[in-house]
XYZ file of C-alpha atoms in Angstrom:
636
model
C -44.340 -82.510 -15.584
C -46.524 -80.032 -13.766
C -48.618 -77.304 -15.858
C -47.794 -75.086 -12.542
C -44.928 -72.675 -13.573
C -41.331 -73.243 -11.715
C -41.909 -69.292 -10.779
C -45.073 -70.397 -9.296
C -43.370 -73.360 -6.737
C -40.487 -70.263 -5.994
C -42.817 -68.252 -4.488
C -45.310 -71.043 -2.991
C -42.721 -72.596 -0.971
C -39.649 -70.243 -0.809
C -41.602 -67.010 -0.888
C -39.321 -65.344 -3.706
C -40.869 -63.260 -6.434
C -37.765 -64.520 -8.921
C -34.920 -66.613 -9.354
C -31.317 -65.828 -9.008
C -29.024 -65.828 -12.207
C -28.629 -69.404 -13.589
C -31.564 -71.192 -11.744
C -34.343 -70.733 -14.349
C -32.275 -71.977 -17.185
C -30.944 -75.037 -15.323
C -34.719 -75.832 -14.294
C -35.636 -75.726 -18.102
C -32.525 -77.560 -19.133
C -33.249 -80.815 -16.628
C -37.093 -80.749 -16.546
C -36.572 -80.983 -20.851
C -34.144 -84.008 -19.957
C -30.805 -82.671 -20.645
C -27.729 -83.822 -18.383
C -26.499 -80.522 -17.515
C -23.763 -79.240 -14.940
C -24.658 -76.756 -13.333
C -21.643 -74.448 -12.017
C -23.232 -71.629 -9.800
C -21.483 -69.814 -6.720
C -21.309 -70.470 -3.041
C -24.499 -68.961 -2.275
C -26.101 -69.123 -5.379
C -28.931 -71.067 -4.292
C -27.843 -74.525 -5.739
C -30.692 -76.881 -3.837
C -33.642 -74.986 -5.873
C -32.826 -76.480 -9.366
C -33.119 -79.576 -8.318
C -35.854 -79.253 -5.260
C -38.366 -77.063 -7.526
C -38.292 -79.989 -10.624
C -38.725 -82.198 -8.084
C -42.053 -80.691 -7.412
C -42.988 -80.418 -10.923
C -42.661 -84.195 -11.599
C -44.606 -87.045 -10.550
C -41.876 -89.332 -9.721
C -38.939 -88.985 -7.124
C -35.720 -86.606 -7.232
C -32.341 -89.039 -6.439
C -30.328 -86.637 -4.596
C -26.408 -87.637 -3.499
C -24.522 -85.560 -1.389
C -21.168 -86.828 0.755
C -22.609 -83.633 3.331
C -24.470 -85.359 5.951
C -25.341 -82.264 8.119
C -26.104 -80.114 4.908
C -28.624 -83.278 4.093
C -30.537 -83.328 7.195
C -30.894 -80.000 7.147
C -32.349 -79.779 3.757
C -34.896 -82.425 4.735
C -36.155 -80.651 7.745
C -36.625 -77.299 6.274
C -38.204 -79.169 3.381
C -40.831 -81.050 5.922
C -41.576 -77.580 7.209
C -42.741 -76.925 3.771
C -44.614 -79.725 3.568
C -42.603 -81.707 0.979
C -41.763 -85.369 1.840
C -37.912 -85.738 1.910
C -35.718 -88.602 3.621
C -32.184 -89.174 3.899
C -30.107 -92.113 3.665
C -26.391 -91.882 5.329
C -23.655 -93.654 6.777
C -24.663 -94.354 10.478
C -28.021 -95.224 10.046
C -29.150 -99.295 10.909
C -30.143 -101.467 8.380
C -33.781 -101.190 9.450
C -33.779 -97.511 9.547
C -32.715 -97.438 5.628
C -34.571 -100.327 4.727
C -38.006 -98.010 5.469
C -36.465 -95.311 4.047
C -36.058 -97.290 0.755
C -39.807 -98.537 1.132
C -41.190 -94.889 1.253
C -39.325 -93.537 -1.622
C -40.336 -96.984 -3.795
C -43.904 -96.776 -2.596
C -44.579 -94.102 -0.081
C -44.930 -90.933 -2.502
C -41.722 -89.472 -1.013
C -40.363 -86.472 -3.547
C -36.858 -86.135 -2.712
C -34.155 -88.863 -1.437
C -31.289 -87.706 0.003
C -28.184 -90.420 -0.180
C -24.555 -90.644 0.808
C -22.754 -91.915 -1.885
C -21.107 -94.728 0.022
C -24.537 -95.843 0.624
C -24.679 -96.939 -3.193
C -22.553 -99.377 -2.899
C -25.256 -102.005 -1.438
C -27.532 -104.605 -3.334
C -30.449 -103.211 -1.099
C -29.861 -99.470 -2.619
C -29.434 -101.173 -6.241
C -32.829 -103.241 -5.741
C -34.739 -100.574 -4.666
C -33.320 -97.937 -6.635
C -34.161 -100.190 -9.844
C -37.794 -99.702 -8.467
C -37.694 -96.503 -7.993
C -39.607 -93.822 -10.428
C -37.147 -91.437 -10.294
C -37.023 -88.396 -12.849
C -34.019 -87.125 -11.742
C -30.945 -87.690 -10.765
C -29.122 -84.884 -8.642
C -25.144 -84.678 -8.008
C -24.373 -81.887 -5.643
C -20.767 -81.483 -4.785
C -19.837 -82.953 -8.346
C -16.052 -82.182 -8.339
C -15.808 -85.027 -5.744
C -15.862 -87.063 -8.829
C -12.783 -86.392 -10.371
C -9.193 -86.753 -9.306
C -8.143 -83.698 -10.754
C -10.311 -82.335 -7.887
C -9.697 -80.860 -4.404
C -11.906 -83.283 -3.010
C -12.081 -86.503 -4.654
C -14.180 -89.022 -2.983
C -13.942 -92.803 -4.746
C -17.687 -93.268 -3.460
C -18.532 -91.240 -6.055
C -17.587 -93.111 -8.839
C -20.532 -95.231 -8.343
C -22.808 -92.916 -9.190
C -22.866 -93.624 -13.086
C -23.800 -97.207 -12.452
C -26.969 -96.113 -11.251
C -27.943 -94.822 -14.969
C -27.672 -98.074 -15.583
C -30.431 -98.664 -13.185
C -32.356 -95.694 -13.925
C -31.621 -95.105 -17.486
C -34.344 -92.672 -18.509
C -33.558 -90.134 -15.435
C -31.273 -87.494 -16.404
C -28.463 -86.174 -14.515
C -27.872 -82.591 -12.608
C -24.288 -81.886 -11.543
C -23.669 -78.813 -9.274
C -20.904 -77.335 -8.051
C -19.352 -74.011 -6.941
C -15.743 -74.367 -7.852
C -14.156 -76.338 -10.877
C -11.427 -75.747 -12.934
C -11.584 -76.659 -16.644
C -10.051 -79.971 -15.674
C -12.561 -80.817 -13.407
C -15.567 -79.356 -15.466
C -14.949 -82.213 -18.588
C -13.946 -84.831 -16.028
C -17.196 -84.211 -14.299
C -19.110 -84.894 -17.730
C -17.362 -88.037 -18.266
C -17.537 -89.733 -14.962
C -21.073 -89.403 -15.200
C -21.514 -90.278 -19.068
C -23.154 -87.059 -20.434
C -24.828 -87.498 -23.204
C -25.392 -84.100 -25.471
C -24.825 -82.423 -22.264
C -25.223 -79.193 -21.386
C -22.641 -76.437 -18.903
C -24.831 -73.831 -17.419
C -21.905 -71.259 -16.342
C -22.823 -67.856 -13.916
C -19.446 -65.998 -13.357
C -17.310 -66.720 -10.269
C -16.671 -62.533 -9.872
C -18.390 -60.966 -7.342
C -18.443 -57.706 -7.983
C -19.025 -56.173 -4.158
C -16.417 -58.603 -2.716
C -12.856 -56.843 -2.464
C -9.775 -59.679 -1.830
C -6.836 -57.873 0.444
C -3.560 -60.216 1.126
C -1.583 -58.699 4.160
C 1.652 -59.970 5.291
C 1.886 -59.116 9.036
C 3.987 -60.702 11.612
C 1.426 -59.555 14.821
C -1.769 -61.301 12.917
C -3.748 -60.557 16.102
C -3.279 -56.970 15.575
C -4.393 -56.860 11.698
C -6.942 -58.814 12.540
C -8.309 -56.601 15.201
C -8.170 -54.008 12.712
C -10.086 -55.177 9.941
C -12.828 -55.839 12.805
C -12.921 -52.649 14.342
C -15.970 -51.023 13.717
C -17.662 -53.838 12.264
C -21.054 -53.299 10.716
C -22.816 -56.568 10.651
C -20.924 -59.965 10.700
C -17.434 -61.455 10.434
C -15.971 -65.133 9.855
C -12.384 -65.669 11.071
C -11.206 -68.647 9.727
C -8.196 -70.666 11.358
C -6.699 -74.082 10.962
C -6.644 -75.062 14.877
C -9.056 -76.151 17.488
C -7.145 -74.399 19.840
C -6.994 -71.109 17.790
C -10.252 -71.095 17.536
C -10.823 -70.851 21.259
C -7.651 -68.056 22.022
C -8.636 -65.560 18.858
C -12.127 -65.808 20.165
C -11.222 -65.243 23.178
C -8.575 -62.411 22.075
C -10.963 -60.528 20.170
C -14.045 -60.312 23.416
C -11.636 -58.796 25.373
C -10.924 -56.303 23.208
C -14.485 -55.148 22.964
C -15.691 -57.268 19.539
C -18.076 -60.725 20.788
C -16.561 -63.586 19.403
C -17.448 -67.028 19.415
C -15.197 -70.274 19.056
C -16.440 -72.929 16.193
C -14.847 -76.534 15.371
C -15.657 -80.229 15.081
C -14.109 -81.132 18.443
C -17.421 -79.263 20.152
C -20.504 -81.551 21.005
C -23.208 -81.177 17.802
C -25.801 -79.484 20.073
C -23.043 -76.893 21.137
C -22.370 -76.336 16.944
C -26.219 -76.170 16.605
C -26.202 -73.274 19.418
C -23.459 -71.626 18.175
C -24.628 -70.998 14.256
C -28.252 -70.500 15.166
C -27.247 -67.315 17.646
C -25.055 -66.072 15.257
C -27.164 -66.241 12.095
C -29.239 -64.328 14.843
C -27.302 -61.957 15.123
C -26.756 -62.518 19.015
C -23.017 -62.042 18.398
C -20.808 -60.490 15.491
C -17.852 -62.391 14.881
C -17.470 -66.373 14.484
C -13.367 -67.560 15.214
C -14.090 -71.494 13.458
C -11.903 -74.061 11.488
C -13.222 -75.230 8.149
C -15.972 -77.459 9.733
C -17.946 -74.120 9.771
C -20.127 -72.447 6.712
C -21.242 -75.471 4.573
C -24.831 -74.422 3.874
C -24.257 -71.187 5.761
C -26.747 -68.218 4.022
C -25.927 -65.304 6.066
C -26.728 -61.973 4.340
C -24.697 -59.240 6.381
C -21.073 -60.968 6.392
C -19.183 -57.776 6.027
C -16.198 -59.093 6.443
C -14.228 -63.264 5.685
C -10.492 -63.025 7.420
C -8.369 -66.228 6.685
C -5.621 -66.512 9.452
C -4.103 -69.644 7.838
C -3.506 -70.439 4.298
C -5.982 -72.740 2.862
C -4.958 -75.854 0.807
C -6.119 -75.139 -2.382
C -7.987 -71.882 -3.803
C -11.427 -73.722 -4.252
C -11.217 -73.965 -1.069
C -10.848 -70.134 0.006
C -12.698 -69.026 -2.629
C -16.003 -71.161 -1.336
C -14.838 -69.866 2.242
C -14.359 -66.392 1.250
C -17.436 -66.221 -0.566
C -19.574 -66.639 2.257
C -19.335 -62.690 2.569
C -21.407 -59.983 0.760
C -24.316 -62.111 -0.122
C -26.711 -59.212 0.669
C -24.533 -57.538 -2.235
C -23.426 -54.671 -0.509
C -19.509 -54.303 0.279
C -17.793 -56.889 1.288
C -13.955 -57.775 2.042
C -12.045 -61.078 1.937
C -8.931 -61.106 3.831
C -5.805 -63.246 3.670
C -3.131 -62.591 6.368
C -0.516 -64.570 4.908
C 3.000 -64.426 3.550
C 5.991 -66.610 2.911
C 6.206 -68.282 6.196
C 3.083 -69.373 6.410
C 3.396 -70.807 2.330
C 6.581 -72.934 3.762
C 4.398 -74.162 6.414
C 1.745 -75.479 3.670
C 4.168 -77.063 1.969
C 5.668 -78.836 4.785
C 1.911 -79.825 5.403
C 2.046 -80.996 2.034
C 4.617 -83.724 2.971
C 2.416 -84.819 5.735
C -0.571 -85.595 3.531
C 1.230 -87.895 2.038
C 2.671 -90.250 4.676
C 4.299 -93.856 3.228
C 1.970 -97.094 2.659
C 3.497 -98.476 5.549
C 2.265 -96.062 8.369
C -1.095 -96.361 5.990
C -1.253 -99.955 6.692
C -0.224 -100.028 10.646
C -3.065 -97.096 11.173
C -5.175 -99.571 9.406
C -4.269 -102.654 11.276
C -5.052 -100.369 14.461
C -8.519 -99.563 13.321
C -9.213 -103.108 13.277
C -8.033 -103.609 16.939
C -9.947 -100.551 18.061
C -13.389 -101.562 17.130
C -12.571 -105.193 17.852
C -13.595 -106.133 14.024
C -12.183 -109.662 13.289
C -10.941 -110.081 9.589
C -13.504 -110.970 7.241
C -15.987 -108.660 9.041
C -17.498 -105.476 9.275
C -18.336 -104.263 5.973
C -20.806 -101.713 5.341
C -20.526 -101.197 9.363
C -20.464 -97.521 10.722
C -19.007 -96.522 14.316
C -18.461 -93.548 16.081
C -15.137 -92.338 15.612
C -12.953 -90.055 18.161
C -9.708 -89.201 16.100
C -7.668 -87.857 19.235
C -8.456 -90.976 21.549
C -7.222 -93.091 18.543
C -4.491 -91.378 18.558
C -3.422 -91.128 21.880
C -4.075 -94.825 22.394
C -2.394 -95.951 19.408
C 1.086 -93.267 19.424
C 0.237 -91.608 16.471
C 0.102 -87.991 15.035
C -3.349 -87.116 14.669
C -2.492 -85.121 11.643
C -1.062 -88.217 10.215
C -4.013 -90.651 11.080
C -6.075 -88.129 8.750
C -4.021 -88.454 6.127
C -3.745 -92.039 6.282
C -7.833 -92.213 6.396
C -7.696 -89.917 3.933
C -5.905 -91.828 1.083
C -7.831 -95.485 2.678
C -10.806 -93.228 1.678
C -9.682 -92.227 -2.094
C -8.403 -96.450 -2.000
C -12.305 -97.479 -1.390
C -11.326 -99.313 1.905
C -13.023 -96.946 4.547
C -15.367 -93.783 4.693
C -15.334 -90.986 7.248
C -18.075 -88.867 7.740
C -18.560 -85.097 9.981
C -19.673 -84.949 13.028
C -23.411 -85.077 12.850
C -26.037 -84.908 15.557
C -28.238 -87.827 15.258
C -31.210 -88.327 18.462
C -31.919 -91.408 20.278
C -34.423 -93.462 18.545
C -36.683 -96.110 19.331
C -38.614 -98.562 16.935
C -40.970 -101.548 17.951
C -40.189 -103.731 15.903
C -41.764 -106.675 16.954
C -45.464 -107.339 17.483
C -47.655 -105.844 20.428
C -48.027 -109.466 21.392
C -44.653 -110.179 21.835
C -43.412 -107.195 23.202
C -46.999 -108.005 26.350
C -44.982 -110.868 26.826
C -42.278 -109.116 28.174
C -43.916 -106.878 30.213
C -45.781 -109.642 31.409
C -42.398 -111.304 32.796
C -41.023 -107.880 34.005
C -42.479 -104.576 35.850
C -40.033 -102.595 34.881
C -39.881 -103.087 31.519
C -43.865 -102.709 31.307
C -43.721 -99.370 33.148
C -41.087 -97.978 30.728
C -43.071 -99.071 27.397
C -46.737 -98.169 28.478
C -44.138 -94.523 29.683
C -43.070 -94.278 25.991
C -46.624 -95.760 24.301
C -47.826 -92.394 26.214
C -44.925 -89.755 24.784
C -44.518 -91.141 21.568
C -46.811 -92.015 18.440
C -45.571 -94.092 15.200
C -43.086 -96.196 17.209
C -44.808 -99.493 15.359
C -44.299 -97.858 12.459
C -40.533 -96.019 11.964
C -37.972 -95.055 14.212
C -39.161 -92.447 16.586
C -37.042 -89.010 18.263
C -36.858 -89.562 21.993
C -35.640 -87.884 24.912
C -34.259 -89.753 28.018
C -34.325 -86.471 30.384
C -38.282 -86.945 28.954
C -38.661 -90.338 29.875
C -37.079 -90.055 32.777
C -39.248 -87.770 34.399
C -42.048 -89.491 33.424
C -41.395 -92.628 34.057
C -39.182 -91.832 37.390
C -36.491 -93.973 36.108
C -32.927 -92.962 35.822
C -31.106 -92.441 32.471
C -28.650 -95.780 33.480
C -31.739 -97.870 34.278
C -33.353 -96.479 31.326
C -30.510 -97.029 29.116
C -30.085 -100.572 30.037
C -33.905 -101.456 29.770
C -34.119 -100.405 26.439
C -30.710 -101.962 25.274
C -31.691 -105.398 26.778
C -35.196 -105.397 24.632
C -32.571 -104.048 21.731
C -30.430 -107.294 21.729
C -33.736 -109.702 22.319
C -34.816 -108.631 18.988
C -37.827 -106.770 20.587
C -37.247 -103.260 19.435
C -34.761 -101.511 18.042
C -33.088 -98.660 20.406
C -30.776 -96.438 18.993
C -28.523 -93.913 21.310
C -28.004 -90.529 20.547
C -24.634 -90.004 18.793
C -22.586 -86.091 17.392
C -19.209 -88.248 16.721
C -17.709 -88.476 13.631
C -18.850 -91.492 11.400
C -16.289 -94.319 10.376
C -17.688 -96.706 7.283
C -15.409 -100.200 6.621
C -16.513 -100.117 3.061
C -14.968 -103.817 2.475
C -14.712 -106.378 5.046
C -11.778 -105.606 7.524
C -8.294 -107.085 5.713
C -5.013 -107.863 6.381
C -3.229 -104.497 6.381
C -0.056 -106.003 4.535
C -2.494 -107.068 2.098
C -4.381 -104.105 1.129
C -4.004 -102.874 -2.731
C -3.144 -99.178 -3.700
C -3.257 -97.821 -6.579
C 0.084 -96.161 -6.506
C -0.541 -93.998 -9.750
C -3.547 -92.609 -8.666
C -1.523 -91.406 -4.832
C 0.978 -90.162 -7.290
C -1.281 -88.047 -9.260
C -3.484 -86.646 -6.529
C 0.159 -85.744 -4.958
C 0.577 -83.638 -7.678
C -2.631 -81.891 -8.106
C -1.956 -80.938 -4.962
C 1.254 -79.857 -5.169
C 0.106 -77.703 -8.326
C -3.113 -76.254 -5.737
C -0.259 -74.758 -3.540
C 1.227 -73.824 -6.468
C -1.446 -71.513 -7.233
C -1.951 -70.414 -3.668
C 1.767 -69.187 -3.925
C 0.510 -67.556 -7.366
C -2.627 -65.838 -5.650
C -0.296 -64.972 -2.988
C 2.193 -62.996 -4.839
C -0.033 -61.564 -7.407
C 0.798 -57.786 -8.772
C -2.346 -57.466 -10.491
C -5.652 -57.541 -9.764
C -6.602 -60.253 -7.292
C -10.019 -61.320 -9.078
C -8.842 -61.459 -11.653
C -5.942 -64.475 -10.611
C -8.528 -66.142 -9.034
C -11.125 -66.178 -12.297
C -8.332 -67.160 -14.503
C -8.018 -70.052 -12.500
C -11.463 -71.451 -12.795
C -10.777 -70.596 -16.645
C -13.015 -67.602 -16.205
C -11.238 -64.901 -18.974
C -11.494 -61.562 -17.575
C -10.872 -58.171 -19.152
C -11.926 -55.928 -16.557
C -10.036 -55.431 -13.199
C -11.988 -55.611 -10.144
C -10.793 -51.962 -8.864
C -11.457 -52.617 -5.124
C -8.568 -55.306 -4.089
C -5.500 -54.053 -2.663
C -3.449 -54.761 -5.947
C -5.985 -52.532 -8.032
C -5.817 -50.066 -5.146
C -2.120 -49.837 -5.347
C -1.819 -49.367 -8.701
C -4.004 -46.457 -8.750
C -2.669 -44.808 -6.107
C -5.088 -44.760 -3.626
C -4.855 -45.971 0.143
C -6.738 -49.510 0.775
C -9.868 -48.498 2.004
C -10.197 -49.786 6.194
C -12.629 -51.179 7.875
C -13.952 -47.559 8.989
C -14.367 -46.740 5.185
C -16.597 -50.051 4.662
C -18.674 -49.182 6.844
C -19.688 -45.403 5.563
C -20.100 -47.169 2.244
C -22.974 -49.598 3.227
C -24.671 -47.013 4.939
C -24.711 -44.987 1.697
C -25.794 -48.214 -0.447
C -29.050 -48.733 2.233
C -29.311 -45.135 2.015
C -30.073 -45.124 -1.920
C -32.222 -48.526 -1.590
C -34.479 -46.511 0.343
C -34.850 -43.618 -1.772
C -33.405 -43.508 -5.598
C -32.293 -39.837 -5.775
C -30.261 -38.039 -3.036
C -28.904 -34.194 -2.853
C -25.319 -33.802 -1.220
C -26.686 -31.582 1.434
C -29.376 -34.786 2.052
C -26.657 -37.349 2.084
C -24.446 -35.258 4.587
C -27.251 -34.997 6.833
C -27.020 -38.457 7.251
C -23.647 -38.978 8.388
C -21.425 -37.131 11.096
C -19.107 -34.328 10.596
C -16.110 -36.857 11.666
C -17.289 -39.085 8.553
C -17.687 -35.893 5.816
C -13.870 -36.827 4.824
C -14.472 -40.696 3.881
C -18.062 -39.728 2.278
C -17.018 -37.570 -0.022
C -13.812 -39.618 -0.870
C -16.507 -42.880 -1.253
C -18.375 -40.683 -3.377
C -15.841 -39.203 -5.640
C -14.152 -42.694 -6.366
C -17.785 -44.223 -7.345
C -18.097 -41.371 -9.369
C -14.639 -42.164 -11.453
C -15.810 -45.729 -11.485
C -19.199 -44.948 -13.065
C -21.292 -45.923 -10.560
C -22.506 -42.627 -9.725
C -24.392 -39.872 -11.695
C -25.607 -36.586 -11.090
C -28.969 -35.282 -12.705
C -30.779 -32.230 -12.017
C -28.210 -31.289 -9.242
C -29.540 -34.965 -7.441
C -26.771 -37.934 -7.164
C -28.009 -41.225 -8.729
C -27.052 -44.628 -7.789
C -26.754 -47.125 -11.028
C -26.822 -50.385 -9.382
């Protein structure tokens, strides 16, 4: 390990003076060897206890993840640092992973990045077994259990590789596990003298209201109204997406719509100008917010219930991370619970709609039986659909539990560019040009745009080519994918469709295996999930505190800001208007520790004097106020 202090790489390469509660001690505990789980919140800046060891080694940092998007992300920001990272997913030739492999055996790379249905290869086991890697990062752990909300099979492979690796400890991370989950997790990946590195799941600046309201638009509008900062609206609905958005601009508050069915460089657009700040309020499904760090989220409104708590609890944690107020809003009520429940029904549909949806996957990529295995293809759910006469919330379901079965994968929608790779000789590839103009004036036109394309697969851009070259995209396209099937380079289009993996060779549906137990268990962990939706739901006491007791968090103190702890001591819920007036006051003591009233009041109009001194008054019952030498004092 590196003499350099982990402190010292913090501030190096992420340019902060200290580390957030949790991350030191789970650095220390896997850079001394220990398996450790690691369970820190959404936000809590998970990717630096395993990034920052992977810096203080010499060897290479093994790091699975089923979040493709999340992945490539990670690797470019970690390039722009300077720190050579790859990743390995479903979707990706075997050529493409093949050099991949090669760098991180011999190339010096520091991090790996790996689906884990990508395990499942003897390629990945060779190479892996040649591999010095020191550790051995899990992120997303609770997709190894089936007491989970997420369990993904694919991750059940992951403890053969300490059979490969058997000297490289293990790092599990997560940001929502019940107890359940927590020992599963441990098991699955054979801990040995492990250690649980806990930081509490209360945030103590995030206030949970539930509202039961029959016009949703209009309690939505007015937990938005007068907005300081940023807002997430989260529906379960494409098209909701689009008519809230649009509901909410022309009412005066910029909204954007957000969901999988939008092309990857539209999603790209979309998150960048809001983390800009180029718009306040983002109206998206649950395909939005993985990896999402925005500071000044002021307010998280769920229109929809969500499936299981873990699930609004990551989602409603995406507000407040700057740690000033912050509210997390569920406008729900019974309706919308029988709803879930008939949803419920749907997730589980019978093994013989499984098996026809399977049948028609097989006739829809043309695979023949006995073929395809390992083999990715784009993936568009509705045209499937459509073609085939089925429910598209059904097909889900039914590629859900082939999924949990091991038979088939299905990745997000990821942006991935056209890429070229020479792959055979500058000989060979003169010949060709020799025999054809055209094909010589488009390689000496991408020989001039492009370096490395002997070496890797290389970024290109038709519209580039094309106006170099003077070529149109369909003459371009066909060029390149006529050298592709002569085996003289390897041309891969640009794809943002979802990913579908046939783990096994394609099969006759009536012959697929289930493990009937296993759909009958996960049928009712769910079922208990909603259960405790319904619980959260109908709550009389303090909202927090429901949820911590859930994750097996005991709590003693109620959180004092959530409409149940408002109720009960007698004061109105606090409005959007209120919120507002109360960061203010928070950015008004970060800039200067002690404030008079007549100071404070200076700062704020007469039409706000009312809320102010109400804010003030309540902190001071609460404790979080003082007075000294006739100055007000802000104990953070």
């Amino acid at each position: 390990m590196s003499a350099i202090r982990p402190e010292d790489f913090l501030a190096r390469y992420w340019g902060h003076p200290s580390f957030r509660q949790g991350q030191a001690e789970v650095i220390d505990s896997v850079t001394r060897g220990t398996d450790t789980l690691a369970l820190l919140p959404t936000g809590g800046g998970k990717s630096v206890t395993y990034q920052i060891p992977a810096l203080m080694g010499g060897g290479l940092t093994l790091v699975i993840s089923p979040l493709i998007a999340l992945m490539k992300d990670q690797v470019d920001q970690l390039k722009s640092k300077g720190i050579r990272a790859e990743a390995i997913h479903s979707g990706m030739s075997y050529t493409q992973i093949d050099r991949i492999l090669d760098n991180a055996v011999y190339g010096g790379l520091k991090l790996l990045y790996v689906s884990p249905e990508r395990l499942r290869s003897d390629l990945a086991e060779a190479r892996i077994r040649q591999m010095n890697i020191d550790l051995i990062a899990v992120d997303e752990a609770h997709c190894i259990s089936e007491w989970g909300y997420d369990f993904r099979p694919a991750y059940l492979e992951i403890a053969t590789i300490r059979q490969w690796v058997p000297r490289a400890p293990v790092l599990a991370l997560t940001a929502t596990a019940i107890p359940q989950v927590v020992a599963d997790i441990q098991d699955k990946l054979s801990f040995t003298d492990g250690k649980v590195i806990r930081t509490t799941f209360r945030r103590t600046n995030l206030a949970f209201f539930v509202e039961d309201r029959p016009d949703k638009e209009q309690a939505m509008l007015n937990w938005l109204k007068n907005l300081s900062g940023s807002a997430i609206v989260y529906v379960r609905s494409r098209k909701r997406s689009a008519d809230y958005a649009l509901f909410l601009t022309e009412r005066g508050i910029p909204a954007k719509a957000f969901h999988a069915g939008l092309p990857a460089a539209e999603r790209m657009g979309l998150q960048e100008a809001w983390q800009q700040d180029e718009f306040p309020v983002m109206v998206a499904t649950n395909a939005f917010g993985m990896g999402i760090d925005k500071a000044n989220v002021r307010v998280v409104i769920h229109m929809d219930l969500p499936d299981s708590l873990e699930a609004y609890y990551q989602e409603a944690g995406r507000a407040g991370r700057d740690g000033l107020p912050a509210r997390a809003v569920l406008l729900a009520g019974q309706h919308d619970l029988n709803k879930l429940m008939r949803q419920f029904e749907e997730q589980f549909p019978p093994l013989l709609e499984i098996r026809q949806v399977y049948r028609a996957l097989g006739s829809y990529f043309q695979l023949a039986y006995g073929s395809g295995a390992m083999t990715s293809f784009d993936f568009d759910l509705l045209d499937f659909a459509h073609r085939f006469n089925f429910s598209p919330t059904r097909v889900l379901s039914s590629l859900r539990i082939l999924e949990e079965s091991g038979w088939l994968s299905l990745s997000e929608s990821v942006f991935q560019p056209a890429t070229l790779w020479l792959t055979s000789g500058p000989q060979d590839l003169y010949q060709y040009q020799l025999k054809n103009q055209k094909i010589d004036h488009l390689i000496k036109t991408v020989q001039r745009l492009y370096q490395g394309l002997y070496q890797y697969p290389v970024a290109i851009q038709l519209t580039q080519i094309m106006q170099v070259s003077g070529y149109s995209e369909e003459q371009i396209t066909r060029l390149l994918q006529f050298l592709h099937q002569s085996n003289v380079l390897e041309y891969r289009p640009m794809r943002d469709k979802p990913q579908l993996q046939f783990e096994l060779a394609r099969q006759d549906a009536d012959q697929l295996q289930f493990d009937t137990r296993l759909l009958n268990f996960r049928k009712d962990r769910q079922r208990d999930r909603i259960q405790a939706i319904d619980d959260f739901l109908h709550a009389t006491d303090c909202r927090q505190q429901a949820i911590l007791a859930y994750f097996g968090e005991a709590s003693s103190e109620p959180c004092r800001q959530c409409d149940r702890c408002l109720e009960q001591a007698g004061r109105q819920v606090d409005r959007p208007a209120d919120e507002e007036v109360q960061v203010r006051l928070r950015q008004l003591f970060q800039t200067q520790e002690e404030w008079t009233m007549a100071e404070i009041q200076r700062q704020f109009s007469p039409q706000e004097t009312v809320q102010l001194k109400r804010i003030l008054q309540d902190w001071s019952d609460e404790g979080l106020i003082r007075e000294s030498y006739g100055k007000l004092i802000l104990d953070t």
